[in-house]
mmCIF file of C-alpha atoms in Angstrom:
data_model
loop_
_atom_site.group_PDB
_atom_site.id
_atom_site.type_symbol
_atom_site.label_atom_id
_atom_site.label_comp_id
_atom_site.label_asym_id
_atom_site.label_seq_id
_atom_site.Cartn_x
_atom_site.Cartn_y
_atom_site.Cartn_z
ATOM 1 C CA MET A 112 13.084 -23.917 15.648
ATOM 2 C CA ARG A 113 13.569 -20.158 15.645
ATOM 3 C CA THR A 114 14.353 -18.307 12.394
ATOM 4 C CA LEU A 115 16.286 -15.068 12.812
ATOM 5 C CA PHE A 116 15.985 -12.294 10.255
ATOM 6 C CA PRO A 117 19.158 -10.198 10.141
ATOM 7 C CA VAL A 118 18.694 -6.436 10.073
ATOM 8 C CA THR A 119 19.937 -5.350 6.671
ATOM 9 C CA ASP A 120 20.873 -1.831 5.646
ATOM 10 C CA LEU A 121 19.321 -0.540 2.405
ATOM 11 C CA THR A 122 22.748 0.786 1.447
ATOM 12 C CA THR A 123 24.517 -2.574 1.672
ATOM 13 C CA THR A 124 25.645 -4.745 -1.196
ATOM 14 C CA ALA A 125 23.267 -7.592 -0.331
ATOM 15 C CA PRO A 126 20.483 -8.480 2.091
ATOM 16 C CA ALA A 127 22.959 -10.475 4.198
ATOM 17 C CA PRO A 128 26.459 -9.799 5.563
ATOM 18 C CA ASP A 129 29.460 -10.661 3.388
ATOM 19 C CA PRO A 130 31.747 -13.562 4.489
ATOM 20 C CA SER A 131 33.849 -11.179 6.559
ATOM 21 C CA GLY A 132 30.790 -10.096 8.489
ATOM 22 C CA LEU A 133 31.184 -6.510 7.276
ATOM 23 C CA LEU A 134 28.675 -4.550 5.195
ATOM 24 C CA THR A 135 29.732 -2.284 2.355
ATOM 25 C CA ASP A 136 27.522 0.792 2.097
ATOM 26 C CA ARG A 137 25.818 1.612 -1.184
ATOM 27 C CA GLU A 138 22.309 2.433 -2.276
ATOM 28 C CA TRP A 139 20.137 -0.491 -3.335
ATOM 29 C CA SER A 140 18.968 -0.312 -6.940
ATOM 30 C CA LEU A 141 15.274 -0.183 -7.755
ATOM 31 C CA ASP A 142 15.587 -3.674 -9.250
ATOM 32 C CA GLU A 143 16.940 -5.001 -5.947
ATOM 33 C CA LEU A 144 14.112 -3.364 -4.044
ATOM 34 C CA ALA A 145 11.589 -4.778 -6.520
ATOM 35 C CA ASP A 146 13.034 -8.268 -6.041
ATOM 36 C CA ALA A 147 12.927 -7.871 -2.257
ATOM 37 C CA TYR A 148 9.276 -6.777 -2.325
ATOM 38 C CA ALA A 149 8.014 -9.036 -5.121
ATOM 39 C CA TYR A 150 4.512 -10.453 -4.765
ATOM 40 C CA PRO A 151 4.388 -14.205 -4.050
ATOM 41 C CA ALA A 152 5.042 -16.175 -7.225
ATOM 42 C CA ASP A 153 3.191 -19.301 -6.078
ATOM 43 C CA LEU A 154 -0.327 -17.912 -5.687
ATOM 44 C CA PRO A 155 -3.054 -20.037 -7.318
ATOM 45 C CA ALA A 156 -4.489 -18.527 -10.493
ATOM 46 C CA GLY A 157 -6.966 -15.776 -9.726
ATOM 47 C CA THR A 158 -6.008 -15.491 -6.054
ATOM 48 C CA PRO A 159 -5.524 -11.898 -4.857
ATOM 49 C CA TRP A 160 -2.793 -10.713 -2.501
ATOM 50 C CA LEU A 161 -3.506 -7.581 -0.473
ATOM 51 C CA ARG A 162 -0.565 -5.786 1.060
ATOM 52 C CA ALA A 163 -0.589 -2.544 3.010
ATOM 53 C CA ASN A 164 2.115 0.082 3.150
ATOM 54 C CA MET A 165 2.113 2.351 6.190
ATOM 55 C CA VAL A 166 4.482 4.458 8.285
ATOM 56 C CA SER A 167 4.406 4.915 12.060
ATOM 57 C CA THR A 168 6.411 6.890 14.600
ATOM 58 C CA LEU A 169 7.950 5.220 17.638
ATOM 59 C CA ASP A 170 4.932 6.271 19.694
ATOM 60 C CA GLY A 171 2.425 4.896 17.205
ATOM 61 C CA ALA A 172 1.370 7.966 15.209
ATOM 62 C CA ALA A 173 0.531 7.319 11.556
ATOM 63 C CA GLN A 174 0.434 11.028 10.713
ATOM 64 C CA HIS A 175 1.648 14.441 11.796
ATOM 65 C CA ASP A 176 -0.653 17.393 11.153
ATOM 66 C CA GLY A 177 -2.920 15.001 9.263
ATOM 67 C CA ARG A 178 -0.326 13.790 6.758
ATOM 68 C CA SER A 179 2.206 10.947 6.622
ATOM 69 C CA GLN A 180 4.945 12.844 4.749
ATOM 70 C CA PRO A 181 6.416 14.591 7.833
ATOM 71 C CA ILE A 182 7.275 11.240 9.454
ATOM 72 C CA SER A 183 8.649 9.677 6.266
ATOM 73 C CA CYS A 184 12.091 9.817 4.626
ATOM 74 C CA ALA A 185 13.729 9.429 1.212
ATOM 75 C CA ALA A 186 14.221 5.656 1.578
ATOM 76 C CA ASP A 187 10.600 5.251 2.647
ATOM 77 C CA MET A 188 9.514 7.099 -0.500
ATOM 78 C CA ARG A 189 11.715 4.835 -2.668
ATOM 79 C CA ILE A 190 9.986 1.800 -1.174
ATOM 80 C CA PHE A 191 6.621 3.547 -1.563
ATOM 81 C CA GLY A 192 7.328 4.032 -5.285
ATOM 82 C CA THR A 193 8.567 0.469 -5.691
ATOM 83 C CA LEU A 194 5.464 -1.012 -4.056
ATOM 84 C CA ARG A 195 3.263 1.054 -6.357
ATOM 85 C CA ALA A 196 5.261 -0.052 -9.380
ATOM 86 C CA LEU A 197 4.689 -3.716 -8.499
ATOM 87 C CA ALA A 198 0.933 -3.386 -7.913
ATOM 88 C CA ASP A 199 -2.026 -3.848 -10.251
ATOM 89 C CA VAL A 200 -4.106 -1.480 -8.145
ATOM 90 C CA VAL A 201 -3.542 1.010 -5.334
ATOM 91 C CA ILE A 202 -6.466 1.146 -2.883
ATOM 92 C CA ALA A 203 -7.091 4.217 -0.733
ATOM 93 C CA GLY A 204 -9.910 5.612 1.361
ATOM 94 C CA ALA A 205 -11.581 8.842 0.287
ATOM 95 C CA GLU A 206 -10.281 10.768 3.314
ATOM 96 C CA THR A 207 -6.697 9.790 2.506
ATOM 97 C CA VAL A 208 -7.213 10.782 -1.140
ATOM 98 C CA ARG A 209 -8.374 14.213 -0.005
ATOM 99 C CA LEU A 210 -5.748 14.785 2.712
ATOM 100 C CA GLU A 211 -2.752 13.479 0.771
ATOM 101 C CA GLY A 212 -3.741 15.124 -2.522
ATOM 102 C CA TYR A 213 -3.738 11.884 -4.493
ATOM 103 C CA ARG A 214 -2.801 12.016 -8.150
ATOM 104 C CA PRO A 215 -2.865 9.236 -10.757
ATOM 105 C CA ALA A 216 -0.129 6.613 -10.524
ATOM 106 C CA ARG A 217 2.517 7.325 -13.155
ATOM 107 C CA ALA A 218 4.410 5.080 -15.524
ATOM 108 C CA ARG A 219 8.060 4.685 -14.544
ATOM 109 C CA GLU A 220 10.639 3.635 -17.084
ATOM 110 C CA ALA A 221 12.674 1.820 -14.416
ATOM 111 C CA PHE A 222 9.840 -0.696 -13.973
ATOM 112 C CA ALA A 223 8.480 -0.816 -17.527
ATOM 113 C CA ALA A 224 10.124 -4.117 -18.529
ATOM 114 C CA ARG A 225 9.196 -5.785 -15.230
ATOM 115 C CA ARG A 226 5.558 -4.739 -15.563
ATOM 116 C CA SER A 227 5.392 -5.831 -19.191
ATOM 117 C CA ALA A 228 6.829 -9.246 -18.331
ATOM 118 C CA ALA A 229 4.193 -9.612 -15.601
ATOM 119 C CA GLY A 230 1.395 -8.780 -18.057
ATOM 120 C CA GLN A 231 0.707 -5.443 -16.380
ATOM 121 C CA GLY A 232 -0.067 -2.087 -17.942
ATOM 122 C CA PRO A 233 2.322 0.854 -17.635
ATOM 123 C CA ALA A 234 0.926 1.987 -14.261
ATOM 124 C CA PRO A 235 -1.406 0.661 -11.572
ATOM 125 C CA ALA A 236 -4.989 1.791 -11.318
ATOM 126 C CA VAL A 237 -6.075 3.755 -8.251
ATOM 127 C CA ALA A 238 -9.214 2.537 -6.455
ATOM 128 C CA VAL A 239 -10.903 4.986 -4.083
ATOM 129 C CA VAL A 240 -13.121 3.393 -1.415
ATOM 130 C CA THR A 241 -16.036 5.642 -0.472
ATOM 131 C CA GLY A 242 -19.602 5.221 0.675
ATOM 132 C CA SER A 243 -20.696 8.813 0.042
ATOM 133 C CA LEU A 244 -18.635 9.558 -3.109
ATOM 134 C CA ASP A 245 -17.744 12.916 -1.564
ATOM 135 C CA LEU A 246 -14.951 13.475 -4.061
ATOM 136 C CA ASP A 247 -13.879 16.246 -6.430
ATOM 137 C CA PHE A 248 -14.181 14.598 -9.830
ATOM 138 C CA SER A 249 -12.449 17.532 -11.534
ATOM 139 C CA LEU A 250 -9.095 16.586 -9.976
ATOM 140 C CA PRO A 251 -6.333 14.960 -12.076
ATOM 141 C CA LEU A 252 -6.901 11.628 -10.289
ATOM 142 C CA PHE A 253 -10.119 11.377 -12.307
ATOM 143 C CA THR A 254 -9.382 13.503 -15.380
ATOM 144 C CA GLU A 255 -5.786 12.515 -16.210
ATOM 145 C CA PRO A 256 -5.097 8.866 -15.219
ATOM 146 C CA LEU A 257 -3.237 6.485 -17.521
ATOM 147 C CA VAL A 258 -5.890 3.915 -16.641
ATOM 148 C CA PRO A 259 -9.357 4.856 -15.363
ATOM 149 C CA THR A 260 -9.608 5.449 -11.644
ATOM 150 C CA LEU A 261 -12.007 3.108 -9.876
ATOM 151 C CA VAL A 262 -14.543 4.335 -7.345
ATOM 152 C CA VAL A 263 -15.523 1.501 -4.988
ATOM 153 C CA THR A 264 -18.809 2.028 -3.182
ATOM 154 C CA GLY A 265 -22.015 0.383 -1.987
ATOM 155 C CA SER A 266 -25.159 -0.359 -3.947
ATOM 156 C CA GLY A 267 -27.046 2.401 -2.127
ATOM 157 C CA ALA A 268 -24.578 5.189 -2.879
ATOM 158 C CA PRO A 269 -26.148 8.473 -4.076
ATOM 159 C CA ALA A 270 -27.203 8.040 -7.710
ATOM 160 C CA ASP A 271 -26.157 11.576 -8.665
ATOM 161 C CA ARG A 272 -22.637 10.984 -7.305
ATOM 162 C CA ILE A 273 -22.356 7.690 -9.161
ATOM 163 C CA ALA A 274 -23.392 9.482 -12.344
ATOM 164 C CA ALA A 275 -20.831 12.228 -11.689
ATOM 165 C CA ALA A 276 -18.096 9.655 -11.192
ATOM 166 C CA ARG A 277 -18.909 7.917 -14.449
ATOM 167 C CA GLU A 278 -19.185 11.216 -16.312
ATOM 168 C CA ALA A 279 -15.662 12.037 -15.099
ATOM 169 C CA GLY A 280 -14.409 8.756 -16.605
ATOM 170 C CA ALA A 281 -14.149 6.725 -13.407
ATOM 171 C CA GLU A 282 -15.208 3.083 -13.267
ATOM 172 C CA VAL A 283 -17.707 2.484 -10.464
ATOM 173 C CA VAL A 284 -17.333 -0.809 -8.588
ATOM 174 C CA ILE A 285 -20.121 -1.971 -6.282
ATOM 175 C CA ALA A 286 -18.707 -3.822 -3.282
ATOM 176 C CA GLY A 287 -21.314 -3.596 -0.559
ATOM 177 C CA GLU A 288 -24.927 -3.079 0.384
ATOM 178 C CA GLY A 289 -26.439 0.307 1.092
ATOM 179 C CA THR A 290 -23.707 2.898 1.539
ATOM 180 C CA ARG A 291 -21.449 0.415 3.352
ATOM 181 C CA VAL A 292 -18.435 -1.004 1.571
ATOM 182 C CA ASP A 293 -17.507 -4.589 2.479
ATOM 183 C CA PRO A 294 -13.686 -4.756 2.704
ATOM 184 C CA ALA A 295 -13.478 -8.463 1.827
ATOM 185 C CA ARG A 296 -15.721 -7.863 -1.182
ATOM 186 C CA VAL A 297 -13.474 -4.989 -2.303
ATOM 187 C CA VAL A 298 -10.616 -7.477 -2.597
ATOM 188 C CA ARG A 299 -12.751 -9.975 -4.541
ATOM 189 C CA GLU A 300 -14.304 -7.422 -6.892
ATOM 190 C CA LEU A 301 -10.927 -5.989 -7.840
ATOM 191 C CA ALA A 302 -9.436 -9.465 -8.322
ATOM 192 C CA ASP A 303 -12.349 -10.368 -10.595
ATOM 193 C CA ARG A 304 -11.223 -7.466 -12.804
ATOM 194 C CA GLY A 305 -7.734 -8.948 -13.042
ATOM 195 C CA LEU A 306 -6.318 -6.667 -10.332
ATOM 196 C CA ARG A 307 -4.805 -9.348 -8.091
ATOM 197 C CA ARG A 308 -1.644 -7.585 -6.885
ATOM 198 C CA GLN A 309 -3.290 -5.179 -4.496
ATOM 199 C CA LEU A 310 -1.711 -2.422 -2.431
ATOM 200 C CA THR A 311 -3.563 -0.345 0.140
ATOM 201 C CA GLU A 312 -2.040 2.855 1.458
ATOM 202 C CA GLY A 313 -4.809 3.414 4.003
ATOM 203 C CA GLY A 314 -5.751 5.526 5.622
ATOM 204 C CA PRO A 315 -6.014 4.061 9.091
ATOM 205 C CA ARG A 316 -9.785 3.614 8.951
ATOM 206 C CA LEU A 317 -9.660 1.623 5.716
ATOM 207 C CA LEU A 318 -6.718 -0.470 6.889
ATOM 208 C CA GLY A 319 -8.575 -1.186 10.115
ATOM 209 C CA GLN A 320 -11.520 -2.463 8.096
ATOM 210 C CA PHE A 321 -9.281 -4.792 6.084
ATOM 211 C CA VAL A 322 -7.687 -6.059 9.302
ATOM 212 C CA ALA A 323 -11.045 -6.635 10.991
ATOM 213 C CA ALA A 324 -12.248 -8.549 7.917
ATOM 214 C CA ARG A 325 -9.032 -10.622 7.965
ATOM 215 C CA ALA A 326 -8.507 -9.631 4.337
ATOM 216 C CA LEU A 327 -4.922 -8.382 4.729
ATOM 217 C CA ASP A 328 -2.140 -10.710 3.582
ATOM 218 C CA GLU A 329 0.936 -8.548 4.155
ATOM 219 C CA LEU A 330 1.948 -5.371 5.973
ATOM 220 C CA CYS A 331 4.915 -3.282 4.870
ATOM 221 C CA LEU A 332 5.575 -1.038 7.853
ATOM 222 C CA THR A 333 8.094 1.770 8.097
ATOM 223 C CA LEU A 334 9.022 2.509 11.701
ATOM 224 C CA SER A 335 10.125 6.131 11.864
ATOM 225 C CA PRO A 336 12.627 7.063 14.613
ATOM 226 C CA MET A 337 10.458 10.029 15.638
ATOM 227 C CA LEU A 338 8.198 10.902 18.548
ATOM 228 C CA THR A 339 5.198 13.131 18.001
ATOM 229 C CA ALA A 340 2.797 12.608 20.965
ATOM 230 C CA GLY A 341 -0.587 14.234 20.438
ATOM 231 C CA ASP A 342 -3.675 12.336 19.371
ATOM 232 C CA ALA A 343 -2.729 11.223 15.847
ATOM 233 C CA GLN A 344 -4.311 8.045 14.512
ATOM 234 C CA ARG A 345 -2.542 4.703 14.622
ATOM 235 C CA ILE A 346 -1.918 2.919 11.310
ATOM 236 C CA ALA A 347 -5.193 0.993 11.729
ATOM 237 C CA GLY A 348 -8.391 2.128 13.425
ATOM 238 C CA GLY A 349 -12.056 1.310 13.569
ATOM 239 C CA PRO A 350 -13.470 -2.107 14.469
ATOM 240 C CA GLY A 351 -11.282 -4.507 16.400
ATOM 241 C CA VAL A 352 -10.787 -8.245 16.143
ATOM 242 C CA ALA A 353 -11.841 -10.720 18.839
ATOM 243 C CA VAL A 354 -8.436 -12.412 18.792
ATOM 244 C CA PRO A 355 -5.279 -10.634 17.564
ATOM 245 C CA GLU A 356 -4.032 -12.117 14.311
ATOM 246 C CA ARG A 357 -0.366 -13.146 14.284
ATOM 247 C CA PHE A 358 1.798 -12.202 11.289
ATOM 248 C CA SER A 359 5.341 -13.427 10.602
ATOM 249 C CA LEU A 360 8.344 -11.217 9.923
ATOM 250 C CA ALA A 361 9.428 -11.779 6.313
ATOM 251 C CA SER A 362 12.231 -9.207 6.070
ATOM 252 C CA LEU A 363 13.676 -6.222 7.894
ATOM 253 C CA LEU A 364 15.722 -3.429 6.336
ATOM 254 C CA GLU A 365 17.311 -0.360 7.913
ATOM 255 C CA GLU A 366 18.550 3.023 6.803
ATOM 256 C CA ASP A 367 19.412 6.067 8.890
ATOM 257 C CA GLY A 368 17.490 4.726 11.873
ATOM 258 C CA PHE A 369 14.313 3.947 9.909
ATOM 259 C CA LEU A 370 13.232 0.302 9.966
ATOM 260 C CA PHE A 371 11.365 -1.211 7.001
ATOM 261 C CA GLY A 372 9.596 -4.419 7.963
ATOM 262 C CA ARG A 373 7.533 -6.856 5.925
ATOM 263 C CA TYR A 374 5.062 -8.998 7.840
ATOM 264 C CA ARG A 375 3.018 -11.762 6.200
ATOM 265 C CA ARG A 376 0.024 -13.772 7.290
#
């Protein structure tokens, strides 16, 4: 049996064609996007779900000039905001935090009731994965978050940097030995703190580590109708897997030539 997933425009009235086979254009509400991207409701108690959100050009570049924004679009940013609003924690590598100028996740009134009903606080925490703790702890990500930013590192991380992180108000999470961070342990340690709805925004090195550890449950991938050439990173880098892991297409949306796919383990 073969299941076909119809391509659905984000500006249509519903995720499927009307009885006439025609689609009426209109912008999807944030509630409709939140329903479309909801975390699985049937997970056993305490079980985490790690999803990634990435963007790629047609020729496989995850960035242009070191950043993802130039290959994104307004609809991609609406989905980006929706995925954040559904998450308990946003996980990012230190390099991505530096390059993308990460700030604390903000509370959004449009999702306040949904988060309250799910037992979530007003905004997700941000967890920065870093072995060296080479971070500027004077930035708003550490000094102005609604909930304390987490710094995820190994047990052998520099003691002075751990102290600096704590002094800045960050919560330090040990998820590895030495200066190495174990990606599967990152997922478990965050879940043990009640942060089960997990979202990683990369970068490519961190996503590659999650993939290699077979810790990723879902990939939300925006395919940008752009070509950039050059030597930009793919969405996932680093260690490979012995046998490629097959994911299933859960949904596919389209707007202005951009494709927004959800793939699940």
